[in-house]
Amino acid sequence: MESETRPLTDPPVDGGDAPPLSPSAEQDAESNEEEEEEHSYQEDSDTGDDDDDDDDDDASSQDVSHRKRSRETSDDDDDDDASSQDVSHRKRSRETSDDDDEDEDEDDETQASKRRRRGAQFLELEAEVDEDEEDEDEEDDGHELIADRGDDRVDDEDLAAEEREALARREQRRREQALLERQQDVEDLERYVHERYGGDEVEQADGERGRWRQRHRRRGAAAAADEAEAPSEDESAAALPTSVPLATMQARGAPLSEIEQQSLLPTVHDPKLFMVKCKVGKEKQLCICLLQKAVDCARAGSPLAFTAVVAPDHLRGALYVEAQREADVRTAIQGMHLVYQRRVQLVPIKEMVDVLTVRRQRQQAKLVRGQWVRLRRGLYAGDLAQVYEVREEEAVVKLVPRVDLRALARKARYGGGDGEQVPGAGNARRGTHPRRQDRPPPRLLDKAEVTRVLGINVFGRRDPRTGEWFDEFDGDNYKFGLLYKTVPRRGLVHGTGMEAATVEELEPFQVAELAAKNSAREGDHASSDGDDDERGAAAAGTEADAPADVTALEAAPASAVLAAAAKAVTESSVGDRVAHFRKGDRVRVVGGDLRNLTGAVESVLPNGKVLLRSDAVSGDGPSSVSLVQVLAADLEKHFTEGAHVRITAGPHAGLTGMVVALERDRTTASVLADVTGEVLSVSTMLLTDSSGETSAGTAATLIAGGLYRIFDLVVLHSDPHGAGVILSSTGGTSSTSATARAAERITLLTEHGTVRTVSAAEIRGKRSSSSSSSSQQALTQALDSRNQPVRAGDAVRIVGSRHAHRERQGTVLHVFGSRLFVRVPDVMEHAGVVVCSGAEVVCLSGGAAADGGSTGWSHQTSSWSSPFASGLGGPVASSGLSGGRRDALLRQTVVVVRGPHKGLAGRVMDATDTTVRLELESSMRTITIGKDKVRRKGDASAMRSGGAYGNGDVVGGLYGPGYAAPHGIGGRTPLGGYTPQLYGRATPAAASTYGNITPSHWVPGGGVGGATPAAASTYGNFTPSHWVAGGGGRGNAVPAMYGASGAATPMHPSGLMTPAHDFGGAADVWRPMTPAVPAANREPERFNTGLPPAPPTPEPTAVPEAPAALRLWVGCQVRVRSTGDIGTVNAVHAPDQLVLQVEGAVAQQRTVSRDACEPVRPDADDALAVLAGDFAGTRGVCVNVDEDGDCMFREEGTGELRVVGVGQVGRVVKGSVVERAEYV
Amino acid sequence: MPLGDADAAAVAEVVRTPVPADMQPAKLRACLSCALVKAVHQFVADGCENCPNLLEPGTGDRERVMAFTTAEFSGLVAMVKPQESWVARWQRSGRLCPGCYALRIDAEIPEDVMEELRSLGTGAPAE
């Protein structure tokens, strides 16, 4: 034997991809026992030398022959005995057997004589070979040999014979045993064997004889004898080969007997194997080339000396050339392309078998329909799949698709072309192997989502081969959300090599199966699945049943009951179980002596045990018994109702919640999630106690390792102009590791109300909604249906008539443009977050947003644009309150207390954080002055004057000079003090009402005489019911008010519009202020921001609609762009709809979009109204329009000439209508 | 170096070796009986050298060839001198003709094919 010979018990056949010849690595891997064996083995070989070889050779060949004979099941007792004897040797020497004590004695014996030992070693050697074989074939499992042999016999013989033989074997073994004990010398044994079987050699089966001949020929000495045998050999050669080539044995269901095969192990006399490196993937090709080369060279008269070339599939990038000498190999590969010439390495004898041993499980395990498998490579590498159909070389499996619809949608190529598999997943599929964490998460395909995201429909398609219906998407077949994928059978991992399925993986399959069943039950023939539903369901049924005859491990998850599956899975592997325990977990012992003991996990030990700190307080003192080691398999998590837990894995990983219920078997708990309020059913193995966490609640809300929190408003890279609120995250748990984060999927609710799932990396950042910078304010504050600013934190009620959650109340989480994210406690979906536009809500409180200091133009515009908001709304619910949210000084009369203007009083027209724009009463000038230099005039007086004003107005409908009171009103203070209800019930005349209204509300409207008229018809359309707080009377009252100018009385009950309405008459009082309304010029901006509340609802909110119609007044004449028709705005119907009284037609009313018409430019002597700019609200008579686009007009009332851009004016109807012409 | 008789015979045998005529793995098929690997058309034309009664040369029966050969095999062994080769011995193809053999047949053999293989006496282990 050669010195480099290595112990035969070296194993790992499936070490696979690394070619043999990595001595160092394997050396490391060897265990101590193996070293021992090696030692003895080498000792053997050292001492043995030539004669020993002979013995060995003989013995092994005898073995073969005997075995062969026994396989042939001769009835000859001797043969029978022989084989069984043989077996018994082997068996005895294997320590695994259930045999007699003597066996062990022998094995354990270390003090025996050397010769004795040699005998034992001989057997041991064979035993090792046995094990080696087994390792190759079965990876582990020491009993396989026996089982295999049994199988053989079952195959070949009937049972009776088997029994008889077993008996005989047992008898033989006993005899053998006695013999062995008797004999002092291994030579005796060998002699015994010779005596007994030696003579039979010649009569061995033909198949074996060939081999015999080869051996003898090699030895030369036996050549002559061999020649003598040759004729008989030729005879048999004429027949077909009787021995089945190893290659086909397995396929033929004639599994190889390891005993038989191991007799063929290479010896030093055999040619050697040399490993030659070659280009990966070209092995087979090169193998053929070498064969061709051998043929060609032989033909040319200079035969190559190598005997064989092996190109094993499982060892890549290497060729194994069998030759006697290395030089032969070098000659053979000389000049060959793609063969790396430099390295030719000898394969150690003991590794030679590895080269030829193909991992067996690949062939061994048959694919069965319904079986669970995993994919080997590609996008779905490692993913669980279920075999749906088995074809010759490929299988159709169903699995949970990893399709990123968003990614698909981004592909420009994706135009709904169904021909080629272009995009996203396709690329990932065919491109370089995607890293696991880069893959989209597995999710069932949702047809509706496909339609929504990609804008294409998923249609049914009949499979051309089977005629079965599938949903076709992106070139792939789907059914019930599962992808039906055809994969080469080699691309599947199954059987023992497969990692057990987890509950999480099975869940989607369960869902799909349920869907299939439901679909079948409902007989939903309208769907594309049509008549195949039954089939599908039937298939599902069989699939659920089929695995029962697969291995037990696979069978369990296939069962329809997920809980059972979960249980089976969790119980299937102790290792898995251990992984689920963490320190601090509450556990209960469910097996073993300590059953029902509860405690907390102290530590998880590496040996599959868990160190448990018991709850039980024993009399012996806690220390002695409190710590116990328990097998993890005997433990289950123990929770009680009310425990606060975190879900550690699965689709809901990372969520925390409270255990609200436990299944009877305590394996499943219902968890009320903290954030979403859902009740989730979760295996207790996936739960961990979270009450100990610093702050369970906050921890639960942390997303992406703490970067974000739940309900944060974030902006995506892909959509920088949009935003979304984080609803939940899955997959990432709370881990901060990068990989976990990459796997984390975050669910967002966008400002459009759609839900999308993104990865943390796709999020650009948080959008703060509490920014106080004025540039941000437009985004952090919207206007509600009453044009009151709404900010985050406000309580609102959803009033939008078309809103799904109408009449619900909630809190504004974020404001984004005009969109509000409102959290409504009653709503379960999307964690209660509801998206609505500002116009769909009514702000109920000033809430947190009542910041006195800030006043942006948005405040102004809102106030400007809602002249009625206060007038009308004051009494109604919230306007008074919301008024309190303006800048405290705005519209107030203040006194300058410092600086050159000291002592002067004026009205605050505008305010910033630090400065105010003051319109001085005395000089009619407007100055800008620091806030610190002004002081408010007394509140009390404001109140009073407000009251006076209100009184006068309501009662008399006269504003008169009294209206100047607004200067003094400024009475913002009282606002908060009055509840809407109070106002609503207050008599219209109530002074307080007016006191309530900040003058600012009046100014813009008031300048023109109040905005109400426009609302007249508007209100007419509205049902009174919308006046939630204002009382039903108002709706009726309002139209009346417009019926006759000045006849405001009917109005009065609802009251507060009147002043505005009548104000026109007293306009001169206001006149000076009107131009100063700063908001007027900003108004267009407001439109640009998209803020206009534009409530689809009626309501007093008609007033807020004013801004929507700002440029088009009621009574204003407009030209419809498309038709050129000129009409008079009669009413504002919906946010954008104008009711036009079209000229020329009798009573022809038309509703047009505001965008579709434009104001009519006035000509000289036309009545006009200024629609925008500083003079907005002013009416007058046009003097002329010059070619520069300036329009000069004489202001009504004052008679002053003013010039504005012609774009800012619109023609209004003369006459009485004109008189009432006002903007809405 | 003068060739001995035995060697000359071996050379002659080698020269008759059926070398797969196609390099593409997809076109190669292995005999279900002896694992000999050749291109399909070679099987059709020449049958199987080892199993003439299974795949008779010259019949051109392509269907039969497809039935009794398979593309599902793994590994490839080029046997140049099967009698001397340990690989051939281990593979139990020592007595087969030189040529390319599959290391392992992975196919599941249909029952009818199996029957015929058995009846031809080429592979039934019990015989």
mmCIF file of C-alpha atoms in Angstrom, chain B residues 34-120:
data_model
loop_
_atom_site.group_PDB
_atom_site.id
_atom_site.type_symbol
_atom_site.label_atom_id
_atom_site.label_comp_id
_atom_site.label_asym_id
_atom_site.label_seq_id
_atom_site.Cartn_x
_atom_site.Cartn_y
_atom_site.Cartn_z
ATOM 1 C CA CYS B 34 -25.213 -0.215 -20.883
ATOM 2 C CA ALA B 35 -24.959 3.560 -20.454
ATOM 3 C CA LEU B 36 -23.047 3.967 -23.687
ATOM 4 C CA VAL B 37 -23.247 7.577 -24.738
ATOM 5 C CA LYS B 38 -23.537 8.586 -28.346
ATOM 6 C CA ALA B 39 -25.320 11.109 -30.419
ATOM 7 C CA VAL B 40 -28.841 10.188 -31.382
ATOM 8 C CA HIS B 41 -28.055 9.677 -34.991
ATOM 9 C CA GLN B 42 -25.291 7.315 -34.096
ATOM 10 C CA PHE B 43 -27.695 5.190 -32.146
ATOM 11 C CA VAL B 44 -30.131 5.295 -34.999
ATOM 12 C CA ALA B 45 -27.525 4.285 -37.504
ATOM 13 C CA ASP B 46 -25.352 1.943 -35.526
ATOM 14 C CA GLY B 47 -27.528 0.783 -32.693
ATOM 15 C CA CYS B 48 -25.782 0.134 -29.459
ATOM 16 C CA GLU B 49 -22.488 -1.654 -29.709
ATOM 17 C CA ASN B 50 -22.989 -3.366 -26.404
ATOM 18 C CA CYS B 51 -26.616 -4.230 -26.735
ATOM 19 C CA PRO B 52 -27.242 -5.288 -30.312
ATOM 20 C CA ASN B 53 -30.489 -7.011 -29.454
ATOM 21 C CA LEU B 54 -31.763 -3.944 -27.748
ATOM 22 C CA LEU B 55 -30.809 -1.438 -30.359
ATOM 23 C CA GLU B 56 -30.073 -3.243 -33.524
ATOM 24 C CA PRO B 57 -27.756 -1.480 -35.902
ATOM 25 C CA GLY B 58 -29.134 -0.332 -39.184
ATOM 26 C CA THR B 59 -32.812 -0.430 -38.353
ATOM 27 C CA GLY B 60 -33.057 3.297 -38.210
ATOM 28 C CA ASP B 61 -35.796 2.948 -35.652
ATOM 29 C CA ARG B 62 -35.557 6.325 -34.132
ATOM 30 C CA GLU B 63 -38.448 5.898 -31.794
ATOM 31 C CA ARG B 64 -36.948 2.835 -30.332
ATOM 32 C CA VAL B 65 -33.698 4.636 -29.911
ATOM 33 C CA MET B 66 -35.445 7.411 -28.098
ATOM 34 C CA ALA B 67 -37.231 4.919 -25.901
ATOM 35 C CA PHE B 68 -34.161 2.997 -24.917
ATOM 36 C CA THR B 69 -31.789 5.835 -24.539
ATOM 37 C CA THR B 70 -32.007 8.854 -22.361
ATOM 38 C CA ALA B 71 -30.561 12.286 -22.164
ATOM 39 C CA GLU B 72 -30.880 12.237 -18.433
ATOM 40 C CA PHE B 73 -27.527 11.125 -17.322
ATOM 41 C CA SER B 74 -24.789 12.717 -15.374
ATOM 42 C CA GLY B 75 -21.082 12.504 -15.708
ATOM 43 C CA LEU B 76 -19.224 11.111 -18.618
ATOM 44 C CA VAL B 77 -16.522 8.513 -18.710
ATOM 45 C CA ALA B 78 -14.430 7.897 -21.759
ATOM 46 C CA MET B 79 -13.307 4.317 -21.598
ATOM 47 C CA VAL B 80 -10.315 3.682 -23.763
ATOM 48 C CA LYS B 81 -9.238 0.370 -22.338
ATOM 49 C CA PRO B 82 -12.112 -0.900 -20.279
ATOM 50 C CA GLN B 83 -10.396 -4.162 -19.420
ATOM 51 C CA GLU B 84 -7.568 -2.431 -17.688
ATOM 52 C CA SER B 85 -9.360 0.455 -16.235
ATOM 53 C CA TRP B 86 -10.343 0.580 -12.638
ATOM 54 C CA VAL B 87 -12.944 3.120 -13.524
ATOM 55 C CA ALA B 88 -14.498 0.636 -15.894
ATOM 56 C CA ARG B 89 -14.345 -2.027 -13.276
ATOM 57 C CA TRP B 90 -15.954 0.151 -10.718
ATOM 58 C CA GLN B 91 -18.558 1.098 -13.214
ATOM 59 C CA ARG B 92 -18.944 -2.509 -14.190
ATOM 60 C CA SER B 93 -18.406 -1.759 -17.764
ATOM 61 C CA GLY B 94 -15.099 -3.551 -17.953
ATOM 62 C CA ARG B 95 -16.448 -5.910 -20.497
ATOM 63 C CA LEU B 96 -18.132 -3.386 -22.624
ATOM 64 C CA CYS B 97 -16.631 -1.881 -25.669
ATOM 65 C CA PRO B 98 -14.528 1.263 -25.426
ATOM 66 C CA GLY B 99 -16.452 4.431 -25.754
ATOM 67 C CA CYS B 100 -18.111 7.100 -23.759
ATOM 68 C CA TYR B 101 -20.312 6.029 -20.907
ATOM 69 C CA ALA B 102 -22.545 7.849 -18.586
ATOM 70 C CA LEU B 103 -21.396 7.930 -15.028
ATOM 71 C CA ARG B 104 -24.937 7.631 -13.861
ATOM 72 C CA ILE B 105 -28.285 7.348 -15.545
ATOM 73 C CA ASP B 106 -30.752 9.651 -13.890
ATOM 74 C CA ALA B 107 -33.803 8.830 -15.886
ATOM 75 C CA GLU B 108 -36.728 7.032 -14.520
ATOM 76 C CA ILE B 109 -37.261 4.131 -16.795
ATOM 77 C CA PRO B 110 -40.859 3.543 -17.766
ATOM 78 C CA GLU B 111 -42.197 0.176 -16.823
ATOM 79 C CA ASP B 112 -42.625 -1.124 -20.345
ATOM 80 C CA VAL B 113 -39.096 -0.237 -21.249
ATOM 81 C CA MET B 114 -37.982 -1.805 -18.058
ATOM 82 C CA GLU B 115 -39.815 -4.972 -18.925
ATOM 83 C CA GLU B 116 -38.059 -5.205 -22.187
ATOM 84 C CA LEU B 117 -34.701 -4.516 -20.667
ATOM 85 C CA ARG B 118 -35.293 -7.350 -18.278
ATOM 86 C CA SER B 119 -36.575 -9.700 -20.879
ATOM 87 C CA LEU B 120 -33.527 -9.110 -22.945
#
